């Protein structure tokens, strides 16, 4: 089976009802990114950051994967599929994707501030708060405070090397729903091998090199078209 590597951004979850970041009405119009998604912001006002991610977790529970997420699962019948996502939602997993690598962390997880590898999926019986909400007072069974398992601006992207390895083995590389402005995620495209077929689905696509086949449509329609193209060969 050919290796199909798919890199997704906020746009793939837009039709599920999750707000993107930089579109009109996007999250970064209503919040200062450096307050709620940076290492400095967390140091300055951790309570605000806990509240922000509690809110987004609540929103995530109210939405469902859409036909684009499900379409990527259907492609697993034809290809060895790996999804690399900048999204912190769990909609790829809930749709049934087998291999999902999160570059910017996961909304439903928090981790110990003392031991990075102590990661808890909410709700967790191992935390002092048993629900989906955490605060500056939430501690794990070791008495250590926890923080959102999110990669803040100013922090390293621990899964980037693994993502580059996947991208470099792609026979087909697909980018869906991202402005391609946040590095290092945006650079993944450059790791796809020279001979790989490359597709980019986005209703408002960023400028990309000429070898990239642009499908300027919403994710649900674009993925349906992609499935046609890839499975009719
Ligand atoms: P952006 O909000 O920057 O971009 C969303 C992209 O989705 C745009 O290119 C839109 O044109 C496109 N889009 C909108 N509706 C769509 C639809 N129905 N179908 C397909 N595409 C659609 O989001 P990202 O590029 O994912 O990082 O942002 C990257 C990172 O910036 C995020 O992971 C987040 C943010 O700051 C962190 O929080 C660390």
mmCIF file of C-alpha atoms and ligand atoms in Angstrom:
data_model
loop_
_atom_site.group_PDB
_atom_site.id
_atom_site.type_symbol
_atom_site.label_atom_id
_atom_site.label_comp_id
_atom_site.label_asym_id
_atom_site.label_seq_id
_atom_site.Cartn_x
_atom_site.Cartn_y
_atom_site.Cartn_z
ATOM 1 C CA UNK A 1 0.000 0.000 0.000
ATOM 2 C CA UNK A 2 1.159 3.519 -0.726
ATOM 3 C CA UNK A 3 1.904 5.887 2.155
ATOM 4 C CA UNK A 4 -0.653 8.670 2.372
ATOM 5 C CA UNK A 5 0.322 11.407 4.818
ATOM 6 C CA UNK A 6 -2.278 14.044 5.643
ATOM 7 C CA UNK A 7 -1.467 17.253 7.475
ATOM 8 C CA UNK A 8 -4.555 18.970 8.902
ATOM 9 C CA UNK A 9 -5.280 22.355 10.452
ATOM 10 C CA UNK A 10 -8.253 24.099 12.027
ATOM 11 C CA UNK A 11 -10.128 24.188 8.692
ATOM 12 C CA UNK A 12 -10.936 20.474 8.763
ATOM 13 C CA UNK A 13 -12.900 20.932 11.993
ATOM 14 C CA UNK A 14 -14.627 24.176 10.910
ATOM 15 C CA UNK A 15 -17.666 22.372 9.482
ATOM 16 C CA UNK A 16 -18.061 20.539 12.806
ATOM 17 C CA UNK A 17 -18.552 23.943 14.424
ATOM 18 C CA UNK A 18 -15.115 24.552 15.929
ATOM 19 C CA UNK A 19 -13.924 28.106 15.400
ATOM 20 C CA UNK A 20 -10.707 28.475 13.419
ATOM 21 C CA UNK A 21 -7.997 30.883 14.591
ATOM 22 C CA UNK A 22 -7.353 33.403 11.831
ATOM 23 C CA UNK A 23 -10.543 33.509 9.741
ATOM 24 C CA UNK A 24 -13.008 36.392 10.298
ATOM 25 C CA UNK A 25 -14.605 35.727 13.707
ATOM 26 C CA UNK A 26 -11.751 33.346 14.545
ATOM 27 C CA UNK A 27 -10.464 32.716 18.054
ATOM 28 C CA UNK A 28 -7.543 35.104 17.733
ATOM 29 C CA UNK A 29 -9.945 37.996 17.092
ATOM 30 C CA UNK A 30 -11.466 37.489 20.541
ATOM 31 C CA UNK A 31 -8.409 36.498 22.542
ATOM 32 C CA UNK A 32 -4.836 37.694 22.629
ATOM 33 C CA UNK A 33 -2.849 34.700 21.504
ATOM 34 C CA UNK A 34 0.021 35.611 23.832
ATOM 35 C CA UNK A 35 -2.380 35.612 26.816
ATOM 36 C CA UNK A 36 -3.951 32.216 26.246
ATOM 37 C CA UNK A 37 -1.479 30.234 24.160
ATOM 38 C CA UNK A 38 2.046 31.212 25.117
ATOM 39 C CA UNK A 39 4.526 30.161 27.755
ATOM 40 C CA UNK A 40 4.752 33.801 28.938
ATOM 41 C CA UNK A 41 0.958 34.035 29.195
ATOM 42 C CA UNK A 42 0.856 30.900 31.297
ATOM 43 C CA UNK A 43 3.526 32.240 33.631
ATOM 44 C CA UNK A 44 1.648 35.572 33.925
ATOM 45 C CA UNK A 45 -1.921 34.338 34.385
ATOM 46 C CA UNK A 46 -2.303 30.555 34.592
ATOM 47 C CA UNK A 47 -5.894 30.841 35.881
ATOM 48 C CA UNK A 48 -6.949 32.513 32.622
ATOM 49 C CA UNK A 49 -5.345 29.728 30.601
ATOM 50 C CA UNK A 50 -7.085 27.014 32.639
ATOM 51 C CA UNK A 51 -10.407 28.811 32.065
ATOM 52 C CA UNK A 52 -9.745 29.217 28.331
ATOM 53 C CA UNK A 53 -9.048 25.494 27.824
ATOM 54 C CA UNK A 54 -11.939 24.446 30.131
ATOM 55 C CA UNK A 55 -14.194 26.455 27.836
ATOM 56 C CA UNK A 56 -12.774 24.917 24.673
ATOM 57 C CA UNK A 57 -13.108 21.401 26.126
ATOM 58 C CA UNK A 58 -16.771 22.073 26.801
ATOM 59 C CA UNK A 59 -17.211 23.225 23.199
ATOM 60 C CA UNK A 60 -15.464 20.111 21.909
ATOM 61 C CA UNK A 61 -17.957 17.834 23.650
ATOM 62 C CA UNK A 62 -20.794 19.552 21.796
ATOM 63 C CA UNK A 63 -19.474 18.811 18.296
ATOM 64 C CA UNK A 64 -19.017 15.729 16.140
ATOM 65 C CA UNK A 65 -16.537 14.698 13.446
ATOM 66 C CA UNK A 66 -17.673 15.697 9.942
ATOM 67 C CA UNK A 67 -17.586 14.019 6.550
ATOM 68 C CA UNK A 68 -14.007 15.208 5.959
ATOM 69 C CA UNK A 69 -12.705 13.472 9.100
ATOM 70 C CA UNK A 70 -14.673 10.366 8.115
ATOM 71 C CA UNK A 71 -13.423 10.513 4.518
ATOM 72 C CA UNK A 72 -9.838 10.273 5.739
ATOM 73 C CA UNK A 73 -10.807 7.107 7.651
ATOM 74 C CA UNK A 74 -12.329 5.628 4.469
ATOM 75 C CA UNK A 75 -9.001 6.169 2.693
ATOM 76 C CA UNK A 76 -7.425 3.668 5.125
ATOM 77 C CA UNK A 77 -8.961 0.913 2.974
ATOM 78 C CA UNK A 78 -6.706 1.938 0.089
ATOM 79 C CA UNK A 79 -3.631 3.483 1.689
ATOM 80 C CA UNK A 80 -1.380 3.335 4.683
ATOM 81 C CA UNK A 81 -2.692 6.587 6.194
ATOM 82 C CA UNK A 82 -1.000 8.782 8.781
ATOM 83 C CA UNK A 83 -2.660 11.991 9.935
ATOM 84 C CA UNK A 84 -0.478 14.758 11.335
ATOM 85 C CA UNK A 85 -2.665 17.427 12.881
ATOM 86 C CA UNK A 86 -2.099 20.894 14.291
ATOM 87 C CA UNK A 87 -5.521 20.567 15.903
ATOM 88 C CA UNK A 88 -5.911 19.952 19.593
ATOM 89 C CA UNK A 89 -9.415 18.504 19.176
ATOM 90 C CA UNK A 90 -10.003 14.744 19.093
ATOM 91 C CA UNK A 91 -12.263 14.635 16.031
ATOM 92 C CA UNK A 92 -9.864 12.523 13.932
ATOM 93 C CA UNK A 93 -9.777 9.913 16.702
ATOM 94 C CA UNK A 94 -13.538 10.036 17.214
ATOM 95 C CA UNK A 95 -14.056 9.581 13.446
ATOM 96 C CA UNK A 96 -11.901 6.443 13.685
ATOM 97 C CA UNK A 97 -8.514 7.430 12.235
ATOM 98 C CA UNK A 98 -5.952 4.860 13.365
ATOM 99 C CA UNK A 99 -2.742 6.886 13.240
ATOM 100 C CA UNK A 100 -2.985 10.470 14.478
ATOM 101 C CA UNK A 101 0.019 12.540 15.521
ATOM 102 C CA UNK A 102 -0.795 15.784 17.339
ATOM 103 C CA UNK A 103 1.738 18.554 16.778
ATOM 104 C CA UNK A 104 0.218 21.144 19.124
ATOM 105 C CA UNK A 105 -1.026 18.897 21.926
ATOM 106 C CA UNK A 106 -4.441 17.599 22.906
ATOM 107 C CA UNK A 107 -7.309 19.476 24.488
ATOM 108 C CA UNK A 108 -8.679 16.516 26.454
ATOM 109 C CA UNK A 109 -5.322 15.965 28.186
ATOM 110 C CA UNK A 110 -3.395 17.740 30.926
ATOM 111 C CA UNK A 111 0.038 16.929 32.253
ATOM 112 C CA UNK A 112 2.093 17.267 35.389
ATOM 113 C CA UNK A 113 4.053 20.506 35.565
ATOM 114 C CA UNK A 114 6.887 18.620 37.220
ATOM 115 C CA UNK A 115 7.014 15.487 35.017
ATOM 116 C CA UNK A 116 6.184 16.072 31.338
ATOM 117 C CA UNK A 117 5.541 12.376 30.792
ATOM 118 C CA UNK A 118 2.745 12.170 33.378
ATOM 119 C CA UNK A 119 -0.167 12.833 31.039
ATOM 120 C CA UNK A 120 -3.816 12.500 32.088
ATOM 121 C CA UNK A 121 -6.837 12.177 29.818
ATOM 122 C CA UNK A 122 -9.827 14.053 31.249
ATOM 123 C CA UNK A 123 -11.885 13.115 33.131
ATOM 124 C CA UNK A 124 -9.256 11.397 35.262
ATOM 125 C CA UNK A 125 -9.619 9.666 38.630
ATOM 126 C CA UNK A 126 -5.920 10.396 39.224
ATOM 127 C CA UNK A 127 -6.531 14.133 39.590
ATOM 128 C CA UNK A 128 -7.931 16.113 42.484
ATOM 129 C CA UNK A 129 -10.584 17.474 40.079
ATOM 130 C CA UNK A 130 -12.492 14.523 38.633
ATOM 131 C CA UNK A 131 -14.319 16.400 35.873
ATOM 132 C CA UNK A 132 -13.324 18.079 32.623
ATOM 133 C CA UNK A 133 -12.280 21.321 34.307
ATOM 134 C CA UNK A 134 -8.893 22.067 35.801
ATOM 135 C CA UNK A 135 -7.587 25.053 37.722
ATOM 136 C CA UNK A 136 -4.366 26.325 39.274
ATOM 137 C CA UNK A 137 -5.259 24.154 42.297
ATOM 138 C CA UNK A 138 -5.671 20.865 40.436
ATOM 139 C CA UNK A 139 -3.020 18.332 41.455
ATOM 140 C CA UNK A 140 -2.241 14.749 40.449
ATOM 141 C CA UNK A 141 -1.773 11.797 42.812
ATOM 142 C CA UNK A 142 1.841 12.927 43.429
ATOM 143 C CA UNK A 143 0.664 16.354 44.564
ATOM 144 C CA UNK A 144 2.007 18.054 41.427
ATOM 145 C CA UNK A 145 0.058 20.778 39.657
ATOM 146 C CA UNK A 146 -1.101 20.189 36.113
ATOM 147 C CA UNK A 147 -1.285 22.295 32.974
ATOM 148 C CA UNK A 148 -3.037 21.872 29.617
ATOM 149 C CA UNK A 149 -1.247 19.367 27.357
ATOM 150 C CA UNK A 150 -0.948 22.059 24.702
ATOM 151 C CA UNK A 151 2.157 23.296 22.908
ATOM 152 C CA UNK A 152 2.230 26.998 23.683
ATOM 153 C CA UNK A 153 3.922 29.547 21.462
ATOM 154 C CA UNK A 154 7.477 29.819 22.731
ATOM 155 C CA UNK A 155 7.704 26.073 23.401
ATOM 156 C CA UNK A 156 9.311 23.299 21.367
ATOM 157 C CA UNK A 157 7.113 20.997 19.270
ATOM 158 C CA UNK A 158 8.109 17.555 20.585
ATOM 159 C CA UNK A 159 6.358 15.567 17.815
ATOM 160 C CA UNK A 160 7.881 17.530 14.952
ATOM 161 C CA UNK A 161 10.725 15.078 14.288
ATOM 162 C CA UNK A 162 8.267 12.179 14.089
ATOM 163 C CA UNK A 163 6.100 14.260 11.740
ATOM 164 C CA UNK A 164 9.087 14.996 9.473
ATOM 165 C CA UNK A 165 9.905 11.290 9.295
ATOM 166 C CA UNK A 166 6.339 10.501 8.245
ATOM 167 C CA UNK A 167 6.278 13.324 5.687
ATOM 168 C CA UNK A 168 9.577 12.181 4.194
ATOM 169 C CA UNK A 169 8.106 8.707 3.554
ATOM 170 C CA UNK A 170 4.957 9.978 1.827
ATOM 171 C CA UNK A 171 3.995 8.772 -1.648
ATOM 172 C CA UNK A 172 1.063 11.165 -1.449
ATOM 173 C CA UNK A 173 1.020 14.211 0.838
ATOM 174 C CA UNK A 174 -2.190 16.124 1.533
ATOM 175 C CA UNK A 175 -2.625 19.416 3.407
ATOM 176 C CA UNK A 176 -6.120 20.364 4.599
ATOM 177 C CA UNK A 177 -7.477 23.578 6.150
ATOM 178 C CA UNK A 178 -4.476 25.511 7.338
ATOM 179 C CA UNK A 179 -3.134 28.991 6.634
ATOM 180 C CA UNK A 180 0.374 27.495 6.615
ATOM 181 C CA UNK A 181 1.684 30.340 8.752
ATOM 182 C CA UNK A 182 2.581 28.569 12.006
ATOM 183 C CA UNK A 183 6.030 26.993 12.015
ATOM 184 C CA UNK A 184 7.351 24.398 12.220
ATOM 185 C CA UNK A 185 4.069 22.709 11.119
ATOM 186 C CA UNK A 186 3.947 24.766 7.910
ATOM 187 C CA UNK A 187 7.364 23.440 6.898
ATOM 188 C CA UNK A 188 6.166 19.815 6.718
ATOM 189 C CA UNK A 189 5.234 20.294 3.067
ATOM 190 C CA UNK A 190 8.931 20.716 2.313
ATOM 191 C CA UNK A 191 9.717 17.316 3.814
ATOM 192 C CA UNK A 192 7.564 15.426 1.318
ATOM 193 C CA UNK A 193 9.846 13.637 -1.190
ATOM 194 C CA UNK A 194 10.338 15.296 -4.591
ATOM 195 C CA UNK A 195 8.340 12.690 -6.492
ATOM 196 C CA UNK A 196 5.363 12.681 -4.113
ATOM 197 C CA UNK A 197 1.950 13.831 -5.309
ATOM 198 C CA UNK A 198 0.877 16.817 -3.201
ATOM 199 C CA UNK A 199 -2.682 18.132 -2.668
ATOM 200 C CA UNK A 200 -3.926 21.141 -0.678
ATOM 201 C CA UNK A 201 -7.601 21.495 0.249
ATOM 202 C CA UNK A 202 -8.673 24.916 1.550
ATOM 203 C CA UNK A 203 -11.430 27.311 0.392
ATOM 204 C CA UNK A 204 -9.001 30.193 0.805
ATOM 205 C CA UNK A 205 -5.642 28.583 0.051
ATOM 206 C CA UNK A 206 -2.306 30.144 0.917
ATOM 207 C CA UNK A 207 0.320 30.546 -1.822
ATOM 208 C CA UNK A 208 1.992 27.189 -2.493
ATOM 209 C CA UNK A 209 4.586 25.919 -4.990
ATOM 210 C CA UNK A 210 3.315 25.037 -8.499
ATOM 211 C CA UNK A 211 3.623 21.263 -8.091
ATOM 212 C CA UNK A 212 0.898 21.347 -5.412
ATOM 213 C CA UNK A 213 -2.553 20.403 -6.721
ATOM 214 C CA UNK A 214 -4.877 22.929 -5.038
ATOM 215 C CA UNK A 215 -8.503 21.976 -4.360
ATOM 216 C CA UNK A 216 -10.032 25.325 -3.364
ATOM 217 C CA UNK A 217 -13.042 23.897 -1.534
ATOM 218 C CA UNK A 218 -14.292 23.314 1.988
ATOM 219 C CA UNK A 219 -12.887 20.228 3.647
ATOM 220 C CA UNK A 220 -16.009 18.051 3.284
ATOM 221 C CA UNK A 221 -16.295 18.708 -0.475
ATOM 222 C CA UNK A 222 -12.544 18.729 -1.007
ATOM 223 C CA UNK A 223 -12.018 15.375 0.709
ATOM 224 C CA UNK A 224 -14.840 13.828 -1.377
ATOM 225 C CA UNK A 225 -13.025 15.084 -4.508
ATOM 226 C CA UNK A 226 -9.685 13.818 -3.206
ATOM 227 C CA UNK A 227 -11.155 10.350 -2.629
ATOM 228 C CA UNK A 228 -12.394 10.331 -6.245
ATOM 229 C CA UNK A 229 -8.974 11.352 -7.551
ATOM 230 C CA UNK A 230 -6.996 8.916 -5.419
ATOM 231 C CA UNK A 231 -9.226 5.873 -5.769
ATOM 232 C CA UNK A 232 -9.975 6.199 -9.495
ATOM 233 C CA UNK A 233 -6.351 5.767 -10.440
HETATM 234 P P1 LIG B 1 -6.005 29.043 10.943
HETATM 235 O O1 LIG B 1 -7.210 29.583 11.657
HETATM 236 O O2 LIG B 1 -4.791 29.888 10.866
HETATM 237 O O3 LIG B 1 -6.428 28.686 9.456
HETATM 238 C C1 LIG B 1 -7.624 28.031 9.166
HETATM 239 C C2 LIG B 1 -7.598 27.650 7.699
HETATM 240 O O4 LIG B 1 -8.754 26.863 7.462
HETATM 241 C C3 LIG B 1 -7.651 28.824 6.723
HETATM 242 O O5 LIG B 1 -6.688 28.629 5.699
HETATM 243 C C4 LIG B 1 -9.080 28.767 6.161
HETATM 244 O O6 LIG B 1 -9.148 29.201 4.794
HETATM 245 C C5 LIG B 1 -9.356 27.292 6.268
HETATM 246 N N1 LIG B 1 -10.777 26.940 6.353
HETATM 247 C C6 LIG B 1 -11.803 27.634 6.877
HETATM 248 N N2 LIG B 1 -12.957 26.931 6.753
HETATM 249 C C7 LIG B 1 -12.636 25.764 6.137
HETATM 250 C C8 LIG B 1 -13.369 24.610 5.732
HETATM 251 N N3 LIG B 1 -14.663 24.497 5.926
HETATM 252 N N4 LIG B 1 -12.685 23.604 5.136
HETATM 253 C C9 LIG B 1 -11.340 23.678 4.939
HETATM 254 N N5 LIG B 1 -10.603 24.743 5.290
HETATM 255 C C10 LIG B 1 -11.235 25.768 5.888
HETATM 256 O O7 LIG B 1 -5.698 27.614 11.562
HETATM 257 P P2 LIG B 1 -4.350 26.753 11.474
HETATM 258 O O8 LIG B 1 -3.622 27.011 10.212
HETATM 259 O O9 LIG B 1 -4.718 25.355 11.805
HETATM 260 O O10 LIG B 1 -1.761 26.730 17.348
HETATM 261 O O11 LIG B 1 -3.549 27.376 12.679
HETATM 262 C C11 LIG B 1 -2.341 26.838 13.030
HETATM 263 C C12 LIG B 1 -2.097 27.012 14.513
HETATM 264 O O12 LIG B 1 -2.284 28.382 14.870
HETATM 265 C C13 LIG B 1 -3.072 26.281 15.402
HETATM 266 O O13 LIG B 1 -2.722 24.924 15.594
HETATM 267 C C14 LIG B 1 -3.000 27.054 16.693
HETATM 268 C C15 LIG B 1 -3.004 28.465 16.111
HETATM 269 O O14 LIG B 1 -2.388 29.434 16.873
HETATM 270 C C16 LIG B 1 -1.714 26.725 18.696
HETATM 271 O O15 LIG B 1 -2.651 27.028 19.408
HETATM 272 C C17 LIG B 1 -0.397 26.296 19.248
#
